[in-house]
Short mmCIF file of C-alpha atoms in Angstrom, two decimals:
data_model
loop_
_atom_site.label_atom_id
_atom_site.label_comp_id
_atom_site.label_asym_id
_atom_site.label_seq_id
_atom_site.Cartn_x
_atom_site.Cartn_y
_atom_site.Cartn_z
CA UNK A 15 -14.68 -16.07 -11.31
CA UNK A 16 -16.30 -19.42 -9.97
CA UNK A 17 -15.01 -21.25 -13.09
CA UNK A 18 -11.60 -19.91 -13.00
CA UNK A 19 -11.44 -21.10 -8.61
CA UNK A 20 -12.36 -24.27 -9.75
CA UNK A 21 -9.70 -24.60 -11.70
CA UNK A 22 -7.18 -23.33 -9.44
CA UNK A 23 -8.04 -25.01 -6.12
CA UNK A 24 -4.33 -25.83 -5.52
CA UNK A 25 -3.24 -22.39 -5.68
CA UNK A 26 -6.13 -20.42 -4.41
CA UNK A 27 -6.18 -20.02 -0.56
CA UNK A 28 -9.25 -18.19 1.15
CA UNK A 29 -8.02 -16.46 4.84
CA UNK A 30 -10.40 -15.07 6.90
CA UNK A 31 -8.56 -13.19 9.80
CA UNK A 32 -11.09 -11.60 12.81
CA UNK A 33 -10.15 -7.80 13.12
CA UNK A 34 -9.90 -8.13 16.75
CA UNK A 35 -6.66 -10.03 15.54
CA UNK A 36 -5.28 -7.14 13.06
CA UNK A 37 -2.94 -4.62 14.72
CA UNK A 38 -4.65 -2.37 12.31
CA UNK A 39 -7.91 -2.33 13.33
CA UNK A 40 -7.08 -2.36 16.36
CA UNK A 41 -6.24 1.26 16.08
CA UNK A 42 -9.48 2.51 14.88
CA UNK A 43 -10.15 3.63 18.81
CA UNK A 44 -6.90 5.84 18.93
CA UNK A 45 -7.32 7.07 14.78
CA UNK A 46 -11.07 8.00 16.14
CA UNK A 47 -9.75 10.15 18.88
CA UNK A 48 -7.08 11.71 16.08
CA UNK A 49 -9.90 12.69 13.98
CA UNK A 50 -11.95 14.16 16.29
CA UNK A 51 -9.85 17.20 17.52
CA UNK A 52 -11.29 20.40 16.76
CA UNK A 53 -10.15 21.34 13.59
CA UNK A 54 -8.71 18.23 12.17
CA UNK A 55 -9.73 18.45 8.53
CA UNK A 56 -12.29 16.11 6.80
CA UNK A 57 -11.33 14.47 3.81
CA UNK A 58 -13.90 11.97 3.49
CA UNK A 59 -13.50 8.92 3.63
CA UNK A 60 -9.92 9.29 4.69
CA UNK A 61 -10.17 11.56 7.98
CA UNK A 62 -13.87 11.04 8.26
CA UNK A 63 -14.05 6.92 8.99
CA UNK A 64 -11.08 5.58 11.06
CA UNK A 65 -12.17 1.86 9.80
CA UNK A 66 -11.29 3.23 6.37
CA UNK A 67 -7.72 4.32 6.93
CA UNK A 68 -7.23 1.06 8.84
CA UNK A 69 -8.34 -0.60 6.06
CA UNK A 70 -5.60 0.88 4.11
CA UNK A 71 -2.98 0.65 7.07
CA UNK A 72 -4.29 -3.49 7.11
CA UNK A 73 -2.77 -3.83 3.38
CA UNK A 74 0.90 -4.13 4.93
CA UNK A 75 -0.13 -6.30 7.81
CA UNK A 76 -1.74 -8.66 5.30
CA UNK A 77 1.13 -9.00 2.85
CA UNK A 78 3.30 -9.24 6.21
CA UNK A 79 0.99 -12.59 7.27
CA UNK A 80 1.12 -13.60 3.74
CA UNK A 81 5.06 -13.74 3.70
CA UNK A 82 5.34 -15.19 7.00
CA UNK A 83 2.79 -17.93 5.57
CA UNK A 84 4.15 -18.14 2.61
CA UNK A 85 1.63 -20.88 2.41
CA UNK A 86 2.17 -21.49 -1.71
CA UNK A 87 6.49 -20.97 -0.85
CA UNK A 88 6.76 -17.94 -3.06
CA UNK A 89 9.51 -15.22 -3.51
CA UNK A 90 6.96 -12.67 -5.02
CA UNK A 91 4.21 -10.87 -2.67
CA UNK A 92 1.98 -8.12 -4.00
CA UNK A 93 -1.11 -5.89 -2.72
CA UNK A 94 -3.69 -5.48 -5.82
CA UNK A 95 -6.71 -3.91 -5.00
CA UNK A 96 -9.51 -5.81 -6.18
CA UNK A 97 -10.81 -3.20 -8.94
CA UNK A 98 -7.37 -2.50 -10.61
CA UNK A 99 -7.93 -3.45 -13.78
CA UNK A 100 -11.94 -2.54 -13.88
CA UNK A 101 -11.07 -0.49 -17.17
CA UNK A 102 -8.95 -3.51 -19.46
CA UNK A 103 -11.74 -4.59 -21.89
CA UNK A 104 -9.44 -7.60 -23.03
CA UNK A 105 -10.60 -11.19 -21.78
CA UNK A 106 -7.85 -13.08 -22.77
CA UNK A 107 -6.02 -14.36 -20.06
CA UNK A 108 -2.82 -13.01 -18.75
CA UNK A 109 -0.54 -13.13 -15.74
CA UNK A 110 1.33 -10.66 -13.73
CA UNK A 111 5.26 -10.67 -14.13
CA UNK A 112 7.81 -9.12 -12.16
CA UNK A 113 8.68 -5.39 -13.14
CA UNK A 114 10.90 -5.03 -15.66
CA UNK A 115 14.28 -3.53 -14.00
CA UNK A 116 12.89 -4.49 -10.60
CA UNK A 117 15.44 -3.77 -7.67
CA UNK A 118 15.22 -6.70 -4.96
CA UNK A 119 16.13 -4.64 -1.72
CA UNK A 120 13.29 -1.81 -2.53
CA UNK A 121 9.02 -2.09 -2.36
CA UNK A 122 7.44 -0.98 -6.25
CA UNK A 123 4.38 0.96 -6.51
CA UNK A 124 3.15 3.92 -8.54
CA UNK A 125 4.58 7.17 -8.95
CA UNK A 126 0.94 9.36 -9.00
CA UNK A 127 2.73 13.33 -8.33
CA UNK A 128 5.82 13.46 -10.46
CA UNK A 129 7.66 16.48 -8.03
CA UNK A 130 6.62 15.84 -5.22
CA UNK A 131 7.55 18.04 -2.63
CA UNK A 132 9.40 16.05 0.15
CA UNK A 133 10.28 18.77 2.10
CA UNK A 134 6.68 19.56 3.16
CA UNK A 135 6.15 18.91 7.11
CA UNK A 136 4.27 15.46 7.88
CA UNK A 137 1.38 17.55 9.21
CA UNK A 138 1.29 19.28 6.34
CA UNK A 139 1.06 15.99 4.12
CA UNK A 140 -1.47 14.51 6.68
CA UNK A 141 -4.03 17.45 7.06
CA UNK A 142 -3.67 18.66 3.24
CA UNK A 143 -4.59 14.68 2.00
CA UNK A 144 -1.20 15.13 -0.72
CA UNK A 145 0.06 11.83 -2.29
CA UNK A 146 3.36 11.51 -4.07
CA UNK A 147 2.91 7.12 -4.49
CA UNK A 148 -0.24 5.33 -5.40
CA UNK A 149 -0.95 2.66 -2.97
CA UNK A 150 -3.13 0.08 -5.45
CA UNK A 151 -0.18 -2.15 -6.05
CA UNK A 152 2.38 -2.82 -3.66
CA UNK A 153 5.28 -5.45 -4.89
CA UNK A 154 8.49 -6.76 -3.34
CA UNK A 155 9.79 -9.99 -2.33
CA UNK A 156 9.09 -12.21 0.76
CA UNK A 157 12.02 -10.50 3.10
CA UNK A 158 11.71 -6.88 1.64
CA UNK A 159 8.21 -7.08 2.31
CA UNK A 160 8.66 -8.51 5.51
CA UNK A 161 11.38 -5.57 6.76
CA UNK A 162 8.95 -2.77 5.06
CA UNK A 163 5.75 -3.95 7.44
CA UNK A 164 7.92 -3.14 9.94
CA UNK A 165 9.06 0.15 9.35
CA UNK A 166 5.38 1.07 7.79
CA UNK A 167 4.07 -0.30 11.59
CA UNK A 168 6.83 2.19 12.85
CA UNK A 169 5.71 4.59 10.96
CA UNK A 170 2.12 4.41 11.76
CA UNK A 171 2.81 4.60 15.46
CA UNK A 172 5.09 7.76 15.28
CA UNK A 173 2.76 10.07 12.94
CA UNK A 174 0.31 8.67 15.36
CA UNK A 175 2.22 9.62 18.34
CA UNK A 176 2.27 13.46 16.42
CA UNK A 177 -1.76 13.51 16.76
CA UNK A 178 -1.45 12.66 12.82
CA UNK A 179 -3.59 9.54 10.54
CA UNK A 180 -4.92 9.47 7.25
CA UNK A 181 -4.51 6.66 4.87
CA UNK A 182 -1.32 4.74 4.23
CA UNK A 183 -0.57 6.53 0.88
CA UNK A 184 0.15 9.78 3.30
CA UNK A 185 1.71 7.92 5.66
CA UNK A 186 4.37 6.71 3.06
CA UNK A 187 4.93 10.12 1.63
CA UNK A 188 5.54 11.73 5.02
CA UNK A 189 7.87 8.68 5.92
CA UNK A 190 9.48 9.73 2.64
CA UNK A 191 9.59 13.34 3.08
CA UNK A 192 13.32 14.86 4.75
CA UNK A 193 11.32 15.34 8.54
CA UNK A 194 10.16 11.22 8.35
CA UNK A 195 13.67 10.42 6.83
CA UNK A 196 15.34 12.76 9.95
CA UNK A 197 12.94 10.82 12.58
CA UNK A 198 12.31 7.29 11.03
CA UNK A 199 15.45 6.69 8.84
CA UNK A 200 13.37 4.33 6.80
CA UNK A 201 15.72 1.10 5.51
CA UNK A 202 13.79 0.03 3.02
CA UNK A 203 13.22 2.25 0.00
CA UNK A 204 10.29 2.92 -2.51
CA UNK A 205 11.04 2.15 -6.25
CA UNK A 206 8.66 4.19 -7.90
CA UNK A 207 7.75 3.41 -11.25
CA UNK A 208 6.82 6.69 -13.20
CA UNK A 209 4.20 6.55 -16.45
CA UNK A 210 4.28 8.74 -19.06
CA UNK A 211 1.89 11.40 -17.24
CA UNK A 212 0.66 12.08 -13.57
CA UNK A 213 -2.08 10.50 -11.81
CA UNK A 214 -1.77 7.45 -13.72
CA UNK A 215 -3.12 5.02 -11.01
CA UNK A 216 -2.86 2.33 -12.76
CA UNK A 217 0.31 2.12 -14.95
CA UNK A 218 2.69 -0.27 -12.71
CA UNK A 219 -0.01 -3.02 -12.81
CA UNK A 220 -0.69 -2.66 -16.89
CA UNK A 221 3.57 -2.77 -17.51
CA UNK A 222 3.27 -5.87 -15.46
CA UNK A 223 0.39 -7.35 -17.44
CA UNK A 224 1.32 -9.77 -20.06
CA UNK A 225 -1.14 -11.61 -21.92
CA UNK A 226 -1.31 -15.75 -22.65
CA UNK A 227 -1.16 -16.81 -25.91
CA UNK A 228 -4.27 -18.17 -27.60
#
């Protein structure tokens, strides 16, 4: 990893950012009080340690401050968690393209639960831990991404306002589902890229993947 910086010191950019600065951690006070009614249900670590669905809430903000950087003036912004590809055995170099068929207006990730229901109540979604989109790799372009932080921040503070929090991949499902669309008439849509079976985490990043030529 130290050889490959080295290499890349003009477009490699360390940020540090202080969480008192993050309007994401900066909930951890009010997702604390959410998870400690009687009765809310533990689904460790997701309703069990507010600093770990802030974490996940903090993805959004991050590509948001990327975008509004845009420090290396890029169209292309993307989330990748930092194991992703722990499980390609391959060391030949490769690069990340743009997803094939790729609509401009919407946010890719993964497809993980193929149906879904999106009629289920947010509280339902919240309290039950469901997922219906993988949040490991989030991809859109500099003002999609910058209209979706938005409405994800909206979001956040109405399922909050409900007595509701768990990590951002429930929050996007219940935004999805027909009571979020009814309340938060989200703008900016999902594309959902769908592999060849469910609970494939890790598809949308490996049909980006292209490897360099020796």
């Amino acid at each position: 990893m130290s050889h490959i910086r080295t290499t890349r010191n003009e477009t490699t950019k360390i940020i540090v950012i202080q969480r008192n600065s993050s309007w994401a951690f900066n909930l951890r006070d009010r997702i604390f009080a959410i998870y400690s009614q009687k009765g809310y249900p533990k689904h460790y670590p997701n309703t069990v340690l507010p600093e770990y669905a802030c974490s996940q809430i903090a993805k959004y903000e991050v590509l948001g401050r990327a975008a509004r950087d845009n420090t290396l003036n890029t169209h292309y912004f993307m989330w990748l968690d930092i194991g992703y590809f722990r499980d390609r055995k391959s060391t030949t170099l490769f690069r990340l393209n743009r997803p094939p068929n790729f609509n401009e207006t919407m946010v890719a990730m993964n497809l993980i639960l193929f149906n879904a229901n999106l009629s289920l109540s947010p509280e339902v979604i919240f309290k039950n831990n469901l997922l219906w989109i993988g949040g490991g790799l989030v991809f859109a372009n500099r003002l999609t991404i910058l209209a979706y932080e938005n409405q994800f921040r909206q979001a956040v503070e109405y399922f909050m306002s409900l007595s509701l929090m768990n990590t951002d991949q429930q929050i996007i499902y219940a935004m999805f589902s027909v009571e979020g669309r009814i309340a938060l008439k989200p703008a900016t849509e999902i594309q959902a890229y769908k592999p060849p079976t469910e609970y494939n985490w890790f598809y949308l990043g490996y049909l980006m993947l292209h490897e360099e030529s020796p």
